[in-house]
Tab-separated table of N, CA and C in Angstrom:
chain	number	residue	atom	x	y	z
A	378	UNK	N	-13.964	-21.184	19.747
A	378	UNK	CA	-14.099	-20.007	18.913
A	378	UNK	C	-13.512	-20.302	17.544
A	379	UNK	N	-14.093	-19.687	16.525
A	379	UNK	CA	-13.674	-19.927	15.161
A	379	UNK	C	-13.334	-18.609	14.479
A	380	UNK	N	-12.427	-18.671	13.531
A	380	UNK	CA	-12.055	-17.508	12.748
A	380	UNK	C	-12.235	-17.890	11.291
A	381	UNK	N	-13.066	-17.161	10.564
A	381	UNK	CA	-13.301	-17.445	9.160
A	381	UNK	C	-12.295	-16.654	8.331
A	382	UNK	N	-11.477	-17.357	7.555
A	382	UNK	CA	-10.421	-16.716	6.777
A	382	UNK	C	-10.991	-15.687	5.812
A	383	UNK	N	-11.978	-16.066	5.037
A	383	UNK	CA	-12.552	-15.152	4.051
A	383	UNK	C	-13.144	-13.918	4.720
A	384	UNK	N	-13.913	-14.121	5.779
A	384	UNK	CA	-14.523	-12.995	6.489
A	384	UNK	C	-13.449	-12.072	7.045
A	385	UNK	N	-12.412	-12.652	7.632
A	385	UNK	CA	-11.334	-11.859	8.213
A	385	UNK	C	-10.630	-11.026	7.147
A	386	UNK	N	-10.302	-11.643	6.013
A	386	UNK	CA	-9.601	-10.927	4.951
A	386	UNK	C	-10.455	-9.792	4.391
A	387	UNK	N	-11.738	-10.060	4.225
A	387	UNK	CA	-12.639	-9.051	3.663
A	387	UNK	C	-12.935	-7.944	4.681
A	388	UNK	N	-13.276	-8.340	5.902
A	388	UNK	CA	-13.635	-7.372	6.943
A	388	UNK	C	-12.482	-6.425	7.257
A	389	UNK	N	-11.290	-6.957	7.321
A	389	UNK	CA	-10.134	-6.147	7.692
A	389	UNK	C	-9.369	-5.620	6.484
A	390	UNK	N	-9.893	-5.884	5.266
A	390	UNK	CA	-9.242	-5.420	4.045
A	390	UNK	C	-7.748	-5.732	4.107
A	391	UNK	N	-7.452	-6.988	4.396
A	391	UNK	CA	-6.073	-7.366	4.702
A	391	UNK	C	-5.408	-8.222	3.629
A	392	UNK	N	-5.733	-7.951	2.372
A	392	UNK	CA	-5.053	-8.613	1.261
A	392	UNK	C	-4.169	-7.587	0.568
A	393	UNK	N	-2.898	-7.926	0.433
A	393	UNK	CA	-1.950	-7.082	-0.291
A	393	UNK	C	-1.344	-7.921	-1.410
A	394	UNK	N	-1.285	-7.368	-2.604
A	394	UNK	CA	-0.800	-8.087	-3.777
A	394	UNK	C	0.386	-7.332	-4.382
A	395	UNK	N	1.286	-8.089	-5.036
A	395	UNK	CA	2.444	-7.515	-5.742
A	395	UNK	C	3.310	-6.651	-4.829
A	396	UNK	N	3.547	-7.137	-3.640
A	396	UNK	CA	4.382	-6.419	-2.679
A	396	UNK	C	5.857	-6.737	-2.925
A	397	UNK	N	6.720	-5.831	-2.501
A	397	UNK	CA	8.163	-6.009	-2.641
A	397	UNK	C	8.791	-5.980	-1.257
A	398	UNK	N	9.616	-6.988	-0.989
A	398	UNK	CA	10.324	-7.061	0.295
A	398	UNK	C	11.816	-7.189	0.026
A	399	UNK	N	12.612	-6.457	0.770
A	399	UNK	CA	14.062	-6.523	0.598
A	399	UNK	C	14.665	-7.736	1.302
A	400	UNK	N	13.959	-8.275	2.303
A	400	UNK	CA	14.415	-9.467	3.019
A	400	UNK	C	13.224	-10.058	3.771
A	401	UNK	N	13.447	-11.152	4.484
A	401	UNK	CA	12.330	-11.817	5.159
A	401	UNK	C	11.736	-10.963	6.283
A	402	UNK	N	12.592	-10.204	6.981
A	402	UNK	CA	12.073	-9.349	8.052
A	402	UNK	C	11.131	-8.286	7.480
A	403	UNK	N	11.516	-7.722	6.363
A	403	UNK	CA	10.678	-6.737	5.686
A	403	UNK	C	9.355	-7.376	5.262
A	404	UNK	N	9.417	-8.601	4.753
A	404	UNK	CA	8.202	-9.318	4.336
A	404	UNK	C	7.263	-9.539	5.520
A	405	UNK	N	7.815	-9.927	6.654
A	405	UNK	CA	6.989	-10.138	7.852
A	405	UNK	C	6.335	-8.822	8.274
A	406	UNK	N	7.098	-7.737	8.260
A	406	UNK	CA	6.537	-6.433	8.641
A	406	UNK	C	5.411	-6.025	7.690
A	407	UNK	N	5.612	-6.243	6.392
A	407	UNK	CA	4.577	-5.917	5.403
A	407	UNK	C	3.329	-6.746	5.662
A	408	UNK	N	3.522	-8.034	5.962
A	408	UNK	CA	2.364	-8.915	6.173
A	408	UNK	C	1.604	-8.578	7.458
A	409	UNK	N	2.283	-7.975	8.412
A	409	UNK	CA	1.632	-7.586	9.670
A	409	UNK	C	0.932	-6.235	9.580
A	410	UNK	N	1.296	-5.425	8.615
A	410	UNK	CA	0.779	-4.054	8.552
A	410	UNK	C	-0.749	-3.962	8.515
A	411	UNK	N	-1.453	-4.782	7.715
A	411	UNK	CA	-2.922	-4.686	7.746
A	411	UNK	C	-3.510	-4.998	9.124
A	412	UNK	N	-2.887	-5.921	9.845
A	412	UNK	CA	-3.366	-6.280	11.184
A	412	UNK	C	-3.065	-5.165	12.183
A	413	UNK	N	-1.921	-4.510	12.007
A	413	UNK	CA	-1.584	-3.339	12.827
A	413	UNK	C	-2.571	-2.201	12.553
A	414	UNK	N	-2.826	-1.957	11.271
A	414	UNK	CA	-3.718	-0.859	10.881
A	414	UNK	C	-5.122	-1.019	11.449
A	415	UNK	N	-5.571	-2.255	11.606
A	415	UNK	CA	-6.920	-2.515	12.115
A	415	UNK	C	-6.955	-2.706	13.628
A	416	UNK	N	-5.794	-2.574	14.281
A	416	UNK	CA	-5.752	-2.672	15.736
A	416	UNK	C	-5.851	-4.086	16.282
A	417	UNK	N	-5.598	-5.094	15.434
A	417	UNK	CA	-5.656	-6.482	15.900
A	417	UNK	C	-4.378	-6.907	16.603
A	418	UNK	N	-3.260	-6.255	16.263
A	418	UNK	CA	-1.971	-6.578	16.880
A	418	UNK	C	-1.231	-5.281	17.200
A	419	UNK	N	-0.184	-5.427	18.018
A	419	UNK	CA	0.707	-4.305	18.304
A	419	UNK	C	2.063	-4.599	17.665
A	420	UNK	N	2.945	-3.619	17.705
A	420	UNK	CA	4.293	-3.845	17.183
A	420	UNK	C	5.018	-4.913	18.001
A	421	UNK	N	4.597	-5.106	19.237
A	421	UNK	CA	5.175	-6.171	20.072
A	421	UNK	C	5.015	-7.529	19.385
A	422	UNK	N	3.873	-7.763	18.762
A	422	UNK	CA	3.624	-9.033	18.076
A	422	UNK	C	4.517	-9.170	16.840
A	423	UNK	N	4.691	-8.094	16.099
A	423	UNK	CA	5.574	-8.110	14.927
A	423	UNK	C	6.987	-8.477	15.363
A	424	UNK	N	7.466	-7.831	16.414
A	424	UNK	CA	8.810	-8.120	16.930
A	424	UNK	C	8.900	-9.557	17.449
A	425	UNK	N	7.828	-10.053	18.042
A	425	UNK	CA	7.818	-11.434	18.547
A	425	UNK	C	7.940	-12.437	17.402
A	426	UNK	N	7.280	-12.176	16.279
A	426	UNK	CA	7.401	-13.064	15.113
A	426	UNK	C	8.842	-13.073	14.617
A	427	UNK	N	9.421	-11.896	14.471
A	427	UNK	CA	10.800	-11.798	13.972
A	427	UNK	C	11.764	-12.466	14.939
A	428	UNK	N	11.633	-12.204	16.230
A	428	UNK	CA	12.523	-12.804	17.225
A	428	UNK	C	12.374	-14.319	17.265
A	429	UNK	N	11.157	-14.801	17.200
A	429	UNK	CA	10.914	-16.246	17.203
A	429	UNK	C	11.529	-16.905	15.969
A	430	UNK	N	11.464	-16.221	14.835
A	430	UNK	CA	12.053	-16.750	13.603
A	430	UNK	C	13.571	-16.787	13.709
A	431	UNK	N	14.157	-15.762	14.282
A	431	UNK	CA	15.611	-15.736	14.475
A	431	UNK	C	16.042	-16.884	15.383
A	432	UNK	N	15.293	-17.111	16.458
A	432	UNK	CA	15.654	-18.144	17.433
A	432	UNK	C	15.338	-19.563	16.965
A	433	UNK	N	14.223	-19.741	16.252
A	433	UNK	CA	13.746	-21.091	15.916
A	433	UNK	C	13.740	-21.417	14.434
A	434	UNK	N	14.088	-20.461	13.596
A	434	UNK	CA	13.995	-20.663	12.156
A	434	UNK	C	12.566	-20.460	11.683
A	435	UNK	N	12.352	-20.532	10.378
A	435	UNK	CA	11.015	-20.301	9.822
A	435	UNK	C	10.132	-21.545	9.935
A	436	UNK	N	9.778	-21.887	11.149
A	436	UNK	CA	8.983	-23.082	11.457
A	436	UNK	C	7.592	-23.023	10.843
A	437	UNK	N	7.189	-21.881	10.379
A	437	UNK	CA	5.832	-21.692	9.865
A	437	UNK	C	5.735	-21.776	8.341
A	438	UNK	N	6.816	-22.231	7.669
A	438	UNK	CA	6.701	-22.480	6.229
A	438	UNK	C	5.876	-23.747	6.067
A	439	UNK	N	4.739	-23.626	5.379
A	439	UNK	CA	3.825	-24.754	5.212
A	439	UNK	C	4.116	-25.556	3.956
A	440	UNK	N	4.648	-24.895	2.936
A	440	UNK	CA	4.931	-25.528	1.646
A	440	UNK	C	5.811	-24.567	0.859
A	441	UNK	N	6.400	-25.037	-0.241
A	441	UNK	CA	7.144	-24.081	-1.064
A	441	UNK	C	6.240	-22.901	-1.439
A	442	UNK	N	6.744	-21.719	-1.256
A	442	UNK	CA	6.077	-20.461	-1.578
A	442	UNK	C	5.036	-20.004	-0.553
A	443	UNK	N	4.722	-20.799	0.457
A	443	UNK	CA	3.657	-20.437	1.397
A	443	UNK	C	4.121	-20.549	2.848
A	444	UNK	N	3.932	-19.469	3.606
A	444	UNK	CA	4.272	-19.478	5.032
A	444	UNK	C	3.178	-18.750	5.807
A	445	UNK	N	3.065	-19.106	7.087
A	445	UNK	CA	2.082	-18.481	7.961
A	445	UNK	C	2.789	-17.928	9.202
A	446	UNK	N	3.361	-16.715	9.077
A	446	UNK	CA	4.054	-16.134	10.224
A	446	UNK	C	3.110	-15.933	11.406
A	447	UNK	N	3.609	-16.297	12.567
A	447	UNK	CA	2.863	-16.104	13.805
A	447	UNK	C	3.838	-16.269	14.961
A	448	UNK	N	3.424	-15.820	16.107
A	448	UNK	CA	4.229	-15.973	17.320
A	448	UNK	C	3.301	-16.472	18.414
A	449	UNK	N	3.794	-16.443	19.620
A	449	UNK	CA	3.001	-16.909	20.758
A	449	UNK	C	1.633	-16.232	20.778
A	450	UNK	N	0.611	-17.050	20.890
A	450	UNK	CA	-0.761	-16.530	20.878
A	450	UNK	C	-0.982	-15.561	22.031
A	451	UNK	N	-1.664	-14.483	21.736
A	451	UNK	CA	-2.042	-13.533	22.770
A	451	UNK	C	-1.038	-12.433	23.042
A	452	UNK	N	0.227	-12.670	22.802
A	452	UNK	CA	1.263	-11.685	23.116
A	452	UNK	C	1.238	-10.547	22.090
A	453	UNK	N	0.672	-9.421	22.479
A	453	UNK	CA	0.552	-8.294	21.559
A	453	UNK	C	-0.579	-8.455	20.563
A	454	UNK	N	-1.522	-9.372	20.854
A	454	UNK	CA	-2.663	-9.626	19.972
A	454	UNK	C	-3.942	-9.195	20.684
A	455	UNK	N	-4.739	-8.393	19.998
A	455	UNK	CA	-5.982	-7.868	20.577
A	455	UNK	C	-7.230	-8.479	19.951
A	456	UNK	N	-7.060	-9.149	18.803
A	456	UNK	CA	-8.193	-9.773	18.119
A	456	UNK	C	-7.707	-10.832	17.155
A	457	UNK	N	-8.573	-11.768	16.802
A	457	UNK	CA	-8.219	-12.831	15.868
A	457	UNK	C	-8.380	-12.342	14.435
A	458	UNK	N	-7.414	-12.683	13.596
A	458	UNK	CA	-7.517	-12.279	12.197
A	458	UNK	C	-6.361	-12.788	11.368
A	459	UNK	N	-6.488	-12.566	10.070
A	459	UNK	CA	-5.480	-12.980	9.102
A	459	UNK	C	-5.168	-11.823	8.168
A	460	UNK	N	-3.972	-11.847	7.611
A	460	UNK	CA	-3.665	-11.031	6.440
A	460	UNK	C	-3.098	-11.984	5.401
A	461	UNK	N	-3.284	-11.656	4.147
A	461	UNK	CA	-2.749	-12.464	3.057
A	461	UNK	C	-1.966	-11.526	2.156
A	462	UNK	N	-0.676	-11.830	1.985
A	462	UNK	CA	0.192	-10.979	1.179
A	462	UNK	C	0.883	-11.833	0.125
A	463	UNK	N	0.781	-11.380	-1.128
A	463	UNK	CA	1.470	-12.039	-2.236
A	463	UNK	C	2.581	-11.094	-2.683
A	464	UNK	N	3.811	-11.583	-2.656
A	464	UNK	CA	4.961	-10.781	-3.059
A	464	UNK	C	5.242	-10.995	-4.543
A	465	UNK	N	5.812	-9.985	-5.187
A	465	UNK	CA	6.029	-10.080	-6.624
A	465	UNK	C	7.162	-11.025	-6.998
A	466	UNK	N	8.000	-11.373	-6.042
A	466	UNK	CA	9.018	-12.401	-6.280
A	466	UNK	C	9.318	-13.103	-4.957
A	467	UNK	N	9.767	-14.343	-5.042
A	467	UNK	CA	10.053	-15.099	-3.811
A	467	UNK	C	11.194	-14.472	-3.010
A	468	UNK	N	11.160	-14.703	-1.717
A	468	UNK	CA	12.249	-14.322	-0.828
A	468	UNK	C	12.619	-15.560	-0.017
A	469	UNK	N	13.733	-15.477	0.707
A	469	UNK	CA	14.225	-16.623	1.476
A	469	UNK	C	14.535	-16.196	2.905
A	470	UNK	N	14.310	-17.120	3.816
A	470	UNK	CA	14.709	-16.911	5.198
A	470	UNK	C	16.164	-17.329	5.329
A	471	UNK	N	16.860	-16.749	6.292
A	471	UNK	CA	18.264	-17.085	6.513
A	471	UNK	C	18.417	-18.574	6.776
A	472	UNK	N	19.426	-19.173	6.163
A	472	UNK	CA	19.753	-20.595	6.343
A	472	UNK	C	18.607	-21.518	5.951
A	473	UNK	N	17.772	-21.096	5.010
A	473	UNK	CA	16.668	-21.933	4.535
A	473	UNK	C	16.545	-21.736	3.030
A	474	UNK	N	16.523	-22.832	2.289
A	474	UNK	CA	16.519	-22.744	0.826
A	474	UNK	C	15.124	-22.748	0.208
A	475	UNK	N	14.084	-22.816	1.043
A	475	UNK	CA	12.718	-22.863	0.503
A	475	UNK	C	12.233	-21.457	0.138
A	476	UNK	N	11.806	-21.275	-1.106
A	476	UNK	CA	11.298	-19.959	-1.500
A	476	UNK	C	9.924	-19.697	-0.888
A	477	UNK	N	9.678	-18.449	-0.533
A	477	UNK	CA	8.381	-18.038	0.009
A	477	UNK	C	7.917	-16.820	-0.782
A	478	UNK	N	6.653	-16.846	-1.179
A	478	UNK	CA	6.095	-15.725	-1.930
A	478	UNK	C	4.723	-15.296	-1.400
A	479	UNK	N	4.097	-16.157	-0.612
A	479	UNK	CA	2.782	-15.859	-0.051
A	479	UNK	C	2.859	-15.990	1.466
A	480	UNK	N	2.454	-14.941	2.166
A	480	UNK	CA	2.395	-14.985	3.626
A	480	UNK	C	0.947	-14.819	4.066
A	481	UNK	N	0.503	-15.739	4.890
A	481	UNK	CA	-0.787	-15.605	5.557
A	481	UNK	C	-0.451	-15.436	7.031
A	482	UNK	N	-0.526	-14.214	7.506
A	482	UNK	CA	-0.136	-13.923	8.882
A	482	UNK	C	-1.334	-14.101	9.797
A	483	UNK	N	-1.097	-14.820	10.876
A	483	UNK	CA	-2.140	-15.146	11.840
A	483	UNK	C	-1.980	-14.316	13.104
A	484	UNK	N	-3.078	-13.715	13.528
A	484	UNK	CA	-3.161	-13.083	14.845
A	484	UNK	C	-4.170	-13.901	15.640
A	485	UNK	N	-3.721	-14.513	16.725
A	485	UNK	CA	-4.603	-15.363	17.532
A	485	UNK	C	-4.521	-14.939	18.992
A	486	UNK	N	-5.680	-14.765	19.603
A	486	UNK	CA	-5.718	-14.330	20.999
A	486	UNK	C	-5.430	-15.462	21.973
A	487	UNK	N	-5.565	-16.706	21.514
A	487	UNK	CA	-5.241	-17.841	22.385
A	487	UNK	C	-4.708	-18.997	21.557
A	488	UNK	N	-4.096	-19.946	22.227
A	488	UNK	CA	-3.442	-21.051	21.522
A	488	UNK	C	-4.431	-22.009	20.869
A	489	UNK	N	-5.683	-22.044	21.324
A	489	UNK	CA	-6.672	-22.908	20.675
A	489	UNK	C	-6.922	-22.462	19.241
A	490	UNK	N	-7.059	-21.165	19.025
A	490	UNK	CA	-7.240	-20.634	17.668
A	490	UNK	C	-6.020	-21.001	16.835
A	491	UNK	N	-4.872	-20.812	17.420
A	491	UNK	CA	-3.599	-21.022	16.752
A	491	UNK	C	-3.404	-22.475	16.328
A	492	UNK	N	-3.516	-23.406	17.263
A	492	UNK	CA	-3.173	-24.798	16.970
A	492	UNK	C	-4.340	-25.665	16.534
A	493	UNK	N	-5.499	-25.471	17.097
A	493	UNK	CA	-6.627	-26.360	16.811
A	493	UNK	C	-7.508	-25.884	15.669
A	494	UNK	N	-7.526	-24.596	15.412
A	494	UNK	CA	-8.426	-24.066	14.396
A	494	UNK	C	-7.666	-23.642	13.142
A	495	UNK	N	-6.753	-22.696	13.283
A	495	UNK	CA	-6.124	-22.086	12.109
A	495	UNK	C	-5.219	-23.036	11.332
A	496	UNK	N	-4.255	-23.636	11.996
A	496	UNK	CA	-3.292	-24.479	11.282
A	496	UNK	C	-3.938	-25.650	10.546
A	497	UNK	N	-4.754	-26.472	11.196
A	497	UNK	CA	-5.343	-27.607	10.471
A	497	UNK	C	-6.237	-27.200	9.304
A	498	UNK	N	-6.959	-26.113	9.459
A	498	UNK	CA	-7.884	-25.731	8.399
A	498	UNK	C	-7.222	-24.944	7.275
A	499	UNK	N	-6.001	-24.493	7.468
A	499	UNK	CA	-5.292	-23.805	6.392
A	499	UNK	C	-4.633	-24.785	5.426
A	500	UNK	N	-4.469	-26.015	5.836
A	500	UNK	CA	-3.777	-26.973	4.980
A	500	UNK	C	-4.413	-27.150	3.604
A	501	UNK	N	-5.750	-27.108	3.461
A	501	UNK	CA	-6.309	-27.193	2.103
A	501	UNK	C	-5.871	-26.056	1.188
A	502	UNK	N	-5.369	-24.980	1.766
A	502	UNK	CA	-4.870	-23.886	0.949
A	502	UNK	C	-3.732	-24.353	0.046
A	503	UNK	N	-3.017	-25.357	0.478
A	503	UNK	CA	-1.918	-25.868	-0.329
A	503	UNK	C	-2.401	-26.292	-1.713
A	504	UNK	N	-3.629	-26.774	-1.796
A	504	UNK	CA	-4.192	-27.186	-3.083
A	504	UNK	C	-4.385	-25.995	-4.011
A	505	UNK	N	-4.548	-24.811	-3.433
A	505	UNK	CA	-4.785	-23.613	-4.234
A	505	UNK	C	-3.505	-22.850	-4.549
A	506	UNK	N	-2.376	-23.346	-4.127
A	506	UNK	CA	-1.126	-22.609	-4.245
A	506	UNK	C	-0.833	-22.177	-5.677
A	507	UNK	N	-0.998	-23.063	-6.630
A	507	UNK	CA	-0.713	-22.713	-8.016
A	507	UNK	C	-1.634	-21.600	-8.513
A	508	UNK	N	-2.883	-21.625	-8.096
A	508	UNK	CA	-3.822	-20.574	-8.491
A	508	UNK	C	-3.384	-19.241	-7.891
A	509	UNK	N	-3.054	-19.244	-6.619
A	509	UNK	CA	-2.661	-18.008	-5.948
A	509	UNK	C	-1.410	-17.397	-6.569
A	510	UNK	N	-0.473	-18.233	-6.985
A	510	UNK	CA	0.765	-17.729	-7.572
A	510	UNK	C	0.513	-17.014	-8.894
A	511	UNK	N	-0.586	-17.353	-9.562
A	511	UNK	CA	-0.882	-16.761	-10.870
A	511	UNK	C	-1.773	-15.527	-10.785
A	512	UNK	N	-2.227	-15.172	-9.608
A	512	UNK	CA	-3.161	-14.049	-9.459
A	512	UNK	C	-2.419	-12.714	-9.446
A	513	UNK	N	-2.104	-12.207	-10.609
A	513	UNK	CA	-1.351	-10.957	-10.685
A	513	UNK	C	-2.013	-9.952	-11.625
A	514	UNK	N	-3.306	-10.059	-11.815
A	514	UNK	CA	-4.020	-9.130	-12.683
A	514	UNK	C	-4.626	-8.014	-11.842
A	515	UNK	N	-5.086	-6.943	-12.481
A	515	UNK	CA	-5.710	-5.855	-11.714
A	515	UNK	C	-6.951	-6.292	-10.935
A	516	UNK	N	-7.594	-7.375	-11.343
A	516	UNK	CA	-8.801	-7.843	-10.657
A	516	UNK	C	-8.468	-8.941	-9.651
A	517	UNK	N	-7.272	-8.906	-9.116
A	517	UNK	CA	-6.774	-9.988	-8.273
A	517	UNK	C	-7.633	-10.218	-7.032
A	518	UNK	N	-8.085	-9.188	-6.359
A	518	UNK	CA	-8.882	-9.391	-5.143
A	518	UNK	C	-10.171	-10.121	-5.456
A	519	UNK	N	-10.827	-9.720	-6.536
A	519	UNK	CA	-12.074	-10.373	-6.927
A	519	UNK	C	-11.820	-11.845	-7.246
A	520	UNK	N	-10.753	-12.125	-7.985
A	520	UNK	CA	-10.416	-13.511	-8.319
A	520	UNK	C	-10.057	-14.297	-7.061
A	521	UNK	N	-9.320	-13.659	-6.166
A	521	UNK	CA	-8.913	-14.336	-4.942
A	521	UNK	C	-10.128	-14.692	-4.098
A	522	UNK	N	-11.047	-13.763	-3.920
A	522	UNK	CA	-12.256	-14.060	-3.156
A	522	UNK	C	-13.062	-15.165	-3.823
A	523	UNK	N	-13.121	-15.156	-5.149
A	523	UNK	CA	-13.843	-16.207	-5.868
A	523	UNK	C	-13.212	-17.571	-5.569
A	524	UNK	N	-11.888	-17.638	-5.612
A	524	UNK	CA	-11.184	-18.896	-5.306
A	524	UNK	C	-11.425	-19.319	-3.859
A	525	UNK	N	-11.369	-18.352	-2.951
A	525	UNK	CA	-11.572	-18.665	-1.540
A	525	UNK	C	-12.982	-19.178	-1.287
A	526	UNK	N	-13.972	-18.568	-1.930
A	526	UNK	CA	-15.353	-18.999	-1.745
A	526	UNK	C	-15.559	-20.433	-2.212
A	527	UNK	N	-14.822	-20.841	-3.240
A	527	UNK	CA	-14.970	-22.194	-3.772
A	527	UNK	C	-14.111	-23.208	-3.026
A	528	UNK	N	-13.238	-22.741	-2.171
A	528	UNK	CA	-12.315	-23.665	-1.505
A	528	UNK	C	-12.971	-24.358	-0.325
A	529	UNK	N	-12.255	-25.281	0.229
A	529	UNK	CA	-12.759	-26.109	1.314
A	529	UNK	C	-12.563	-25.459	2.676
A	530	UNK	N	-11.763	-24.442	2.781
A	530	UNK	CA	-11.344	-23.972	4.098
A	530	UNK	C	-12.075	-22.728	4.579
A	531	UNK	N	-13.309	-22.531	4.175
A	531	UNK	CA	-14.044	-21.338	4.578
A	531	UNK	C	-14.462	-21.337	6.042
A	532	UNK	N	-14.415	-22.471	6.708
A	532	UNK	CA	-14.860	-22.537	8.103
A	532	UNK	C	-13.749	-22.290	9.100
A	533	UNK	N	-12.700	-21.652	8.687
A	533	UNK	CA	-11.597	-21.371	9.605
A	533	UNK	C	-12.075	-20.397	10.650
């Protein structure tokens, strides 16, 4: 099974821009909200991400400014999808000095989506990091979709 990042973001209207988080837990909750609103996850999944981060650290930081919060596949997940949230300023996880400003939250119903599909195909996003960090205009969604359409990772 495959999950298309662009289709998921557009279908579930799950892009949030210029968000403010008081701490990393708040950022995770904000990034999960579009998935909660669309019924793809339950609050159990949000709590699982936070608990897993407390126990294991922010293992899902992919690069400076970019992280992909997720927890055990299927636990509190009802459908596959993504949310993309850009915060107006970087935040930090406890005991970690890497700044994070963009969260792409993954909801995966099984571990195949999680490990074999989503993670490997999100890596080209790192090439777009500088572009994403600059998308702070009122037309940000349109620009973001334009960038995503031109990127290599549309087959997620």
